mmCIF file of C-alpha atoms in Angstrom:
data_model
loop_
_atom_site.group_PDB
_atom_site.id
_atom_site.type_symbol
_atom_site.label_atom_id
_atom_site.label_comp_id
_atom_site.label_asym_id
_atom_site.label_seq_id
_atom_site.Cartn_x
_atom_site.Cartn_y
_atom_site.Cartn_z
ATOM 1 C CA MET B 4 19.799 -10.933 29.402
ATOM 2 C CA PHE B 5 16.696 -8.956 28.447
ATOM 3 C CA LYS B 6 13.149 -10.218 28.056
ATOM 4 C CA ARG B 7 11.574 -9.487 24.680
ATOM 5 C CA ASN B 8 8.028 -9.543 26.028
ATOM 6 C CA THR B 9 8.520 -6.607 28.427
ATOM 7 C CA LEU B 10 7.477 -3.799 26.109
ATOM 8 C CA SER B 11 5.329 -1.759 28.482
ATOM 9 C CA THR B 12 6.535 1.851 28.676
ATOM 10 C CA PRO B 13 4.721 5.177 29.222
ATOM 11 C CA GLU B 14 5.443 6.151 25.607
ATOM 12 C CA ILE B 15 4.024 2.899 24.246
ATOM 13 C CA LYS B 16 0.953 3.095 26.498
ATOM 14 C CA ALA B 17 0.287 6.693 25.428
ATOM 15 C CA ALA B 18 0.669 5.771 21.755
ATOM 16 C CA GLN B 19 -1.632 2.763 22.204
ATOM 17 C CA THR B 20 -4.277 4.927 23.899
ATOM 18 C CA LYS B 21 -4.164 7.521 21.121
ATOM 19 C CA HIS B 22 -4.274 4.860 18.415
ATOM 20 C CA ALA B 23 -7.248 3.107 20.059
ATOM 21 C CA ALA B 24 -9.118 6.419 20.390
ATOM 22 C CA HIS B 25 -8.616 7.188 16.700
ATOM 23 C CA GLN B 26 -9.806 3.702 15.763
ATOM 24 C CA LYS B 27 -12.959 4.134 17.868
ATOM 25 C CA THR B 28 -13.676 7.556 16.345
ATOM 26 C CA LEU B 29 -13.181 6.177 12.847
ATOM 27 C CA GLN B 30 -15.614 3.316 13.503
ATOM 28 C CA GLU B 31 -18.225 5.715 14.919
ATOM 29 C CA LEU B 32 -17.905 8.005 11.905
ATOM 30 C CA GLU B 33 -18.288 5.058 9.533
ATOM 31 C CA ARG B 34 -21.464 3.948 11.336
ATOM 32 C CA THR B 35 -22.851 7.495 11.229
ATOM 33 C CA LYS B 36 -22.110 7.778 7.523
ATOM 34 C CA GLU B 37 -23.838 4.454 6.885
ATOM 35 C CA GLN B 38 -26.957 5.616 8.758
ATOM 36 C CA LEU B 39 -27.063 8.974 6.963
ATOM 37 C CA THR B 40 -26.575 7.321 3.589
ATOM 38 C CA HIS B 41 -29.441 4.922 4.313
ATOM 39 C CA LYS B 42 -31.763 7.798 5.292
ATOM 40 C CA LEU B 43 -30.754 9.746 2.207
ATOM 41 C CA LYS B 44 -31.481 6.833 -0.120
ATOM 42 C CA SER B 45 -34.861 6.268 1.541
ATOM 43 C CA LEU B 46 -35.897 9.912 1.142
ATOM 44 C CA VAL B 47 -34.790 10.037 -2.482
ATOM 45 C CA ALA B 48 -36.675 6.816 -3.254
ATOM 46 C CA GLU B 49 -39.788 8.062 -1.423
ATOM 47 C CA ASP B 50 -39.720 11.350 -3.300
ATOM 48 C CA ALA B 51 -39.357 9.560 -6.636
ATOM 49 C CA MET B 52 -42.267 7.219 -5.823
ATOM 50 C CA ASP B 53 -44.513 10.141 -4.844
ATOM 51 C CA LYS B 54 -43.744 11.948 -8.082
ATOM 52 C CA GLU B 55 -44.419 8.815 -10.099
ATOM 53 C CA ALA B 56 -47.691 8.082 -8.264
ATOM 54 C CA LYS B 57 -48.884 11.667 -8.656
ATOM 55 C CA ALA B 58 -48.086 11.703 -12.370
ATOM 56 C CA SER B 59 -49.816 8.342 -12.865
ATOM 57 C CA ALA B 60 -52.969 9.424 -10.986
ATOM 58 C CA HIS B 61 -53.140 12.706 -12.892
ATOM 59 C CA ASP B 62 -52.699 10.905 -16.203
ATOM 60 C CA LYS B 63 -55.470 8.407 -15.381
ATOM 61 C CA ALA B 64 -57.862 11.180 -14.317
ATOM 62 C CA LEU B 65 -57.269 13.114 -17.528
ATOM 63 C CA LYS B 66 -57.832 10.010 -19.652
ATOM 64 C CA ALA B 67 -61.060 9.197 -17.786
ATOM 65 C CA TYR B 68 -62.279 12.771 -18.157
ATOM 66 C CA SER B 69 -61.434 12.781 -21.870
ATOM 67 C CA ALA B 70 -63.198 9.430 -22.417
ATOM 68 C CA ALA B 71 -66.316 10.629 -20.583
ATOM 69 C CA ILE B 72 -66.522 13.737 -22.751
ATOM 70 C CA ALA B 73 -65.992 11.675 -25.904
ATOM 71 C CA THR B 74 -68.847 9.306 -25.040
ATOM 72 C CA GLY B 75 -71.131 12.045 -23.801
ATOM 73 C CA ASP B 76 -71.555 10.284 -20.442
ATOM 74 C CA THR B 77 -72.343 13.231 -18.176
ATOM 75 C CA ALA B 78 -72.299 11.129 -15.025
ATOM 76 C CA ALA B 79 -68.867 9.724 -15.867
ATOM 77 C CA GLU B 80 -67.713 13.196 -16.866
ATOM 78 C CA ALA B 81 -68.779 14.632 -13.511
ATOM 79 C CA GLU B 82 -67.058 11.803 -11.657
ATOM 80 C CA ALA B 83 -63.852 12.225 -13.657
ATOM 81 C CA ASP B 84 -63.969 15.996 -13.125
ATOM 82 C CA THR B 85 -64.310 15.513 -9.363
ATOM 83 C CA ALA B 86 -61.370 13.107 -9.348
ATOM 84 C CA LEU B 87 -59.283 15.513 -11.396
ATOM 85 C CA GLN B 88 -60.106 18.440 -9.098
ATOM 86 C CA SER B 89 -59.218 16.320 -6.100
ATOM 87 C CA ILE B 90 -55.846 15.494 -7.615
ATOM 88 C CA LEU B 91 -55.213 19.139 -8.445
ATOM 89 C CA GLY B 92 -56.278 20.106 -4.924
ATOM 90 C CA GLU B 93 -53.692 17.736 -3.510
ATOM 91 C CA SER B 94 -51.065 19.469 -5.587
ATOM 92 C CA ASP B 95 -50.408 22.238 -3.056
ATOM 93 C CA ARG B 96 -49.988 19.812 -0.200
ATOM 94 C CA SER B 97 -47.796 17.584 -2.343
ATOM 95 C CA ARG B 98 -45.688 20.559 -3.339
ATOM 96 C CA GLY B 99 -45.144 21.509 0.302
ATOM 97 C CA LYS B 100 -44.254 17.943 1.204
ATOM 98 C CA HIS B 101 -41.877 17.768 -1.737
ATOM 99 C CA LEU B 102 -40.140 20.993 -0.701
ATOM 100 C CA ALA B 103 -39.725 19.736 2.866
ATOM 101 C CA ARG B 104 -38.335 16.441 1.632
ATOM 102 C CA THR B 105 -35.992 18.220 -0.771
ATOM 103 C CA ALA B 106 -34.643 20.349 2.086
ATOM 104 C CA ALA B 107 -34.132 17.217 4.193
ATOM 105 C CA ILE B 108 -32.273 15.538 1.323
ATOM 106 C CA ALA B 109 -29.999 18.562 0.897
ATOM 107 C CA LYS B 110 -29.274 18.602 4.637
ATOM 108 C CA LEU B 111 -28.428 14.899 4.665
ATOM 109 C CA GLU B 112 -26.191 15.294 1.623
ATOM 110 C CA GLN B 113 -24.280 18.068 3.412
ATOM 111 C CA GLU B 114 -23.946 15.927 6.539
ATOM 112 C CA VAL B 115 -22.581 13.052 4.460
ATOM 113 C CA VAL B 116 -19.991 15.383 2.900
ATOM 114 C CA GLU B 117 -18.940 16.613 6.343
ATOM 115 C CA ILE B 118 -18.702 13.051 7.648
ATOM 116 C CA GLU B 119 -16.518 12.072 4.688
ATOM 117 C CA GLN B 120 -14.198 14.998 5.439
ATOM 118 C CA ARG B 121 -13.981 13.963 9.094
ATOM 119 C CA LEU B 122 -13.347 10.370 8.017
ATOM 120 C CA GLU B 123 -10.431 11.497 5.883
ATOM 121 C CA GLN B 124 -8.980 13.564 8.738
ATOM 122 C CA CYS B 125 -9.480 10.715 11.196
ATOM 123 C CA GLY B 126 -7.841 8.291 8.783
ATOM 124 C CA GLN B 127 -4.783 10.530 8.607
ATOM 125 C CA ALA B 128 -4.711 10.849 12.405
ATOM 126 C CA LEU B 129 -5.024 7.073 12.727
ATOM 127 C CA GLU B 130 -2.087 6.554 10.387
ATOM 128 C CA SER B 131 -0.037 9.093 12.338
ATOM 129 C CA SER B 132 -0.826 7.492 15.704
ATOM 130 C CA HIS B 133 0.024 4.074 14.262
ATOM 131 C CA LYS B 134 3.438 5.390 13.253
ATOM 132 C CA GLU B 135 3.920 6.837 16.741
ATOM 133 C CA LEU B 136 3.057 3.489 18.285
ATOM 134 C CA LEU B 137 5.433 1.667 15.936
ATOM 135 C CA ARG B 138 8.196 4.156 16.700
ATOM 136 C CA ALA B 139 7.720 3.741 20.463
ATOM 137 C CA ILE B 140 7.879 -0.039 20.139
ATOM 138 C CA LEU B 141 10.938 0.132 17.888
ATOM 139 C CA TYR B 142 12.752 2.387 20.338
ATOM 140 C CA LYS B 143 11.984 -0.039 23.141
ATOM 141 C CA ARG B 144 13.248 -2.914 21.016
ATOM 142 C CA ALA B 145 16.371 -0.893 20.247
ATOM 143 C CA GLU B 146 17.030 -0.318 23.936
ATOM 144 C CA GLN B 147 16.669 -4.034 24.582
ATOM 145 C CA ILE B 148 18.958 -4.920 21.687
ATOM 146 C CA ARG B 149 21.504 -2.308 22.801
ATOM 147 C CA SER B 150 21.424 -3.661 26.355
ATOM 148 C CA SER B 151 22.072 -7.170 25.071
ATOM 149 C CA ALA B 152 24.813 -5.975 22.736
ATOM 150 C CA ASN B 153 26.493 -4.075 25.562
ATOM 151 C CA GLU B 154 26.511 -7.296 27.572
ATOM 152 C CA LEU B 155 28.163 -9.068 24.643
ATOM 153 C CA VAL B 156 30.737 -6.297 24.388
ATOM 154 C CA ALA B 157 31.493 -6.561 28.104
ATOM 155 C CA VAL B 158 31.906 -10.330 27.791
ATOM 156 C CA ALA B 159 34.224 -9.901 24.806
ATOM 157 C CA LYS B 160 36.347 -7.376 26.682
ATOM 158 C CA ARG B 161 36.548 -9.658 29.689
ATOM 159 C CA TYR B 162 37.480 -12.594 27.453
ATOM 160 C CA GLN B 163 40.167 -10.457 25.860
ATOM 161 C CA GLN B 164 41.629 -9.550 29.249
ATOM 162 C CA VAL B 165 41.603 -13.152 30.490
ATOM 163 C CA ALA B 166 43.107 -14.446 27.253
ATOM 164 C CA TYR B 167 45.852 -11.820 27.418
ATOM 165 C CA VAL B 168 46.725 -12.759 30.995
ATOM 166 C CA MET B 169 46.819 -16.425 30.010
ATOM 167 C CA GLY B 170 49.037 -15.683 27.039
ATOM 168 C CA LEU B 171 46.408 -16.616 24.464
ATOM 169 C CA GLN B 172 46.621 -13.459 22.363
ATOM 170 C CA GLY B 173 46.642 -15.457 19.129
ATOM 171 C CA SER B 174 43.242 -16.948 19.811
ATOM 172 C CA LEU B 175 41.703 -13.491 20.009
ATOM 173 C CA GLN B 176 41.550 -13.407 16.233
ATOM 174 C CA ASP B 177 38.883 -16.132 16.359
ATOM 175 C CA ILE B 178 36.459 -14.147 18.535
ATOM 176 C CA ARG B 179 33.314 -13.500 16.500
ATOM 177 C CA ILE B 180 30.339 -12.407 18.605
ATOM 178 C CA PRO B 181 27.431 -11.332 16.314
ATOM 179 C CA LEU B 182 25.997 -7.840 16.801
ATOM 180 C CA PRO B 183 22.601 -6.370 15.827
ATOM 181 C CA PRO B 184 22.581 -3.905 12.899
ATOM 182 C CA THR B 185 22.317 -0.900 15.259
ATOM 183 C CA HIS B 186 25.848 -1.638 16.524
ATOM 184 C CA ARG B 187 27.573 -2.396 13.249
ATOM 185 C CA GLU B 188 30.258 -0.081 11.933
ATOM 186 C CA ASP B 189 31.899 -0.115 8.517
ATOM 187 C CA ARG B 190 31.767 -3.738 7.302
ATOM 188 C CA PHE B 191 32.019 -5.437 10.708
ATOM 189 C CA ASP B 192 28.986 -7.248 12.101
ATOM 190 C CA TYR B 193 30.640 -8.947 15.064
ATOM 191 C CA VAL B 194 32.554 -8.147 18.260
ATOM 192 C CA GLY B 195 36.228 -8.947 17.999
ATOM 193 C CA PRO B 196 39.530 -7.645 19.372
ATOM 194 C CA HIS B 197 39.556 -4.824 16.815
ATOM 195 C CA THR B 198 35.827 -4.076 16.698
ATOM 196 C CA ILE B 199 34.779 -3.654 20.346
ATOM 197 C CA ARG B 200 32.296 -0.796 20.734
ATOM 198 C CA THR B 201 29.121 0.050 22.648
ATOM 199 C CA GLY B 202 26.914 1.374 19.869
ATOM 200 C CA PRO B 203 24.640 4.465 19.735
ATOM 201 C CA THR B 204 22.631 5.540 22.765
ATOM 202 C CA ARG B 205 19.357 5.837 20.843
ATOM 203 C CA PRO B 206 19.143 4.307 17.343
ATOM 204 C CA THR B 207 16.810 5.884 14.811
ATOM 205 C CA VAL B 208 13.850 4.066 13.267
ATOM 206 C CA GLU B 209 15.718 3.992 9.967
ATOM 207 C CA GLU B 210 18.640 2.189 11.619
ATOM 208 C CA LEU B 211 16.271 -0.332 13.139
ATOM 209 C CA LEU B 212 14.825 -1.125 9.724
ATOM 210 C CA LEU B 213 18.172 -1.878 8.077
ATOM 211 C CA ASP B 214 17.691 -5.630 8.577
#
């Protein structure tokens, strides 16, 4: 009789290797996407904070300058004017920094899109390799089942011969040896004197999934 735990074949090993490789690639892509997404969020938040801080500082400087003029405080006016000029002077550097950050954000966004596309492709490849692995295992199971069924058929034939020699033909009608679905024909699901057969040489996956 066969052993159900002996499922190691070159086809199964190859399918397992491919499936494991696709799983590893998928995990690496997911980690990369997570890192890129984190960087992207950080840059966007940093850019928003810089814009808000710049707008707030500019607004405060303008209010201070306006208040100094309104009160006629020349010293305060000069101080507010200096602060305002300093803020305006920082504008060019801030603009350059903003442009660089914007370019970095666009690059990261593109990388995230590419990673998502690769993730989708890898997911499809993973599903395909999983089906290959399942098919290889099912074929191995089918071979084991067929081997066992062939043994049952041989036993039934031998029993038939012995019974015939012993003059027990009538008892042959009671022979009912169960068969797996891959060996069933018409409405018979057992080996008997009128249903002896050896079954297909290589069942399909669909046949294996009948039961």
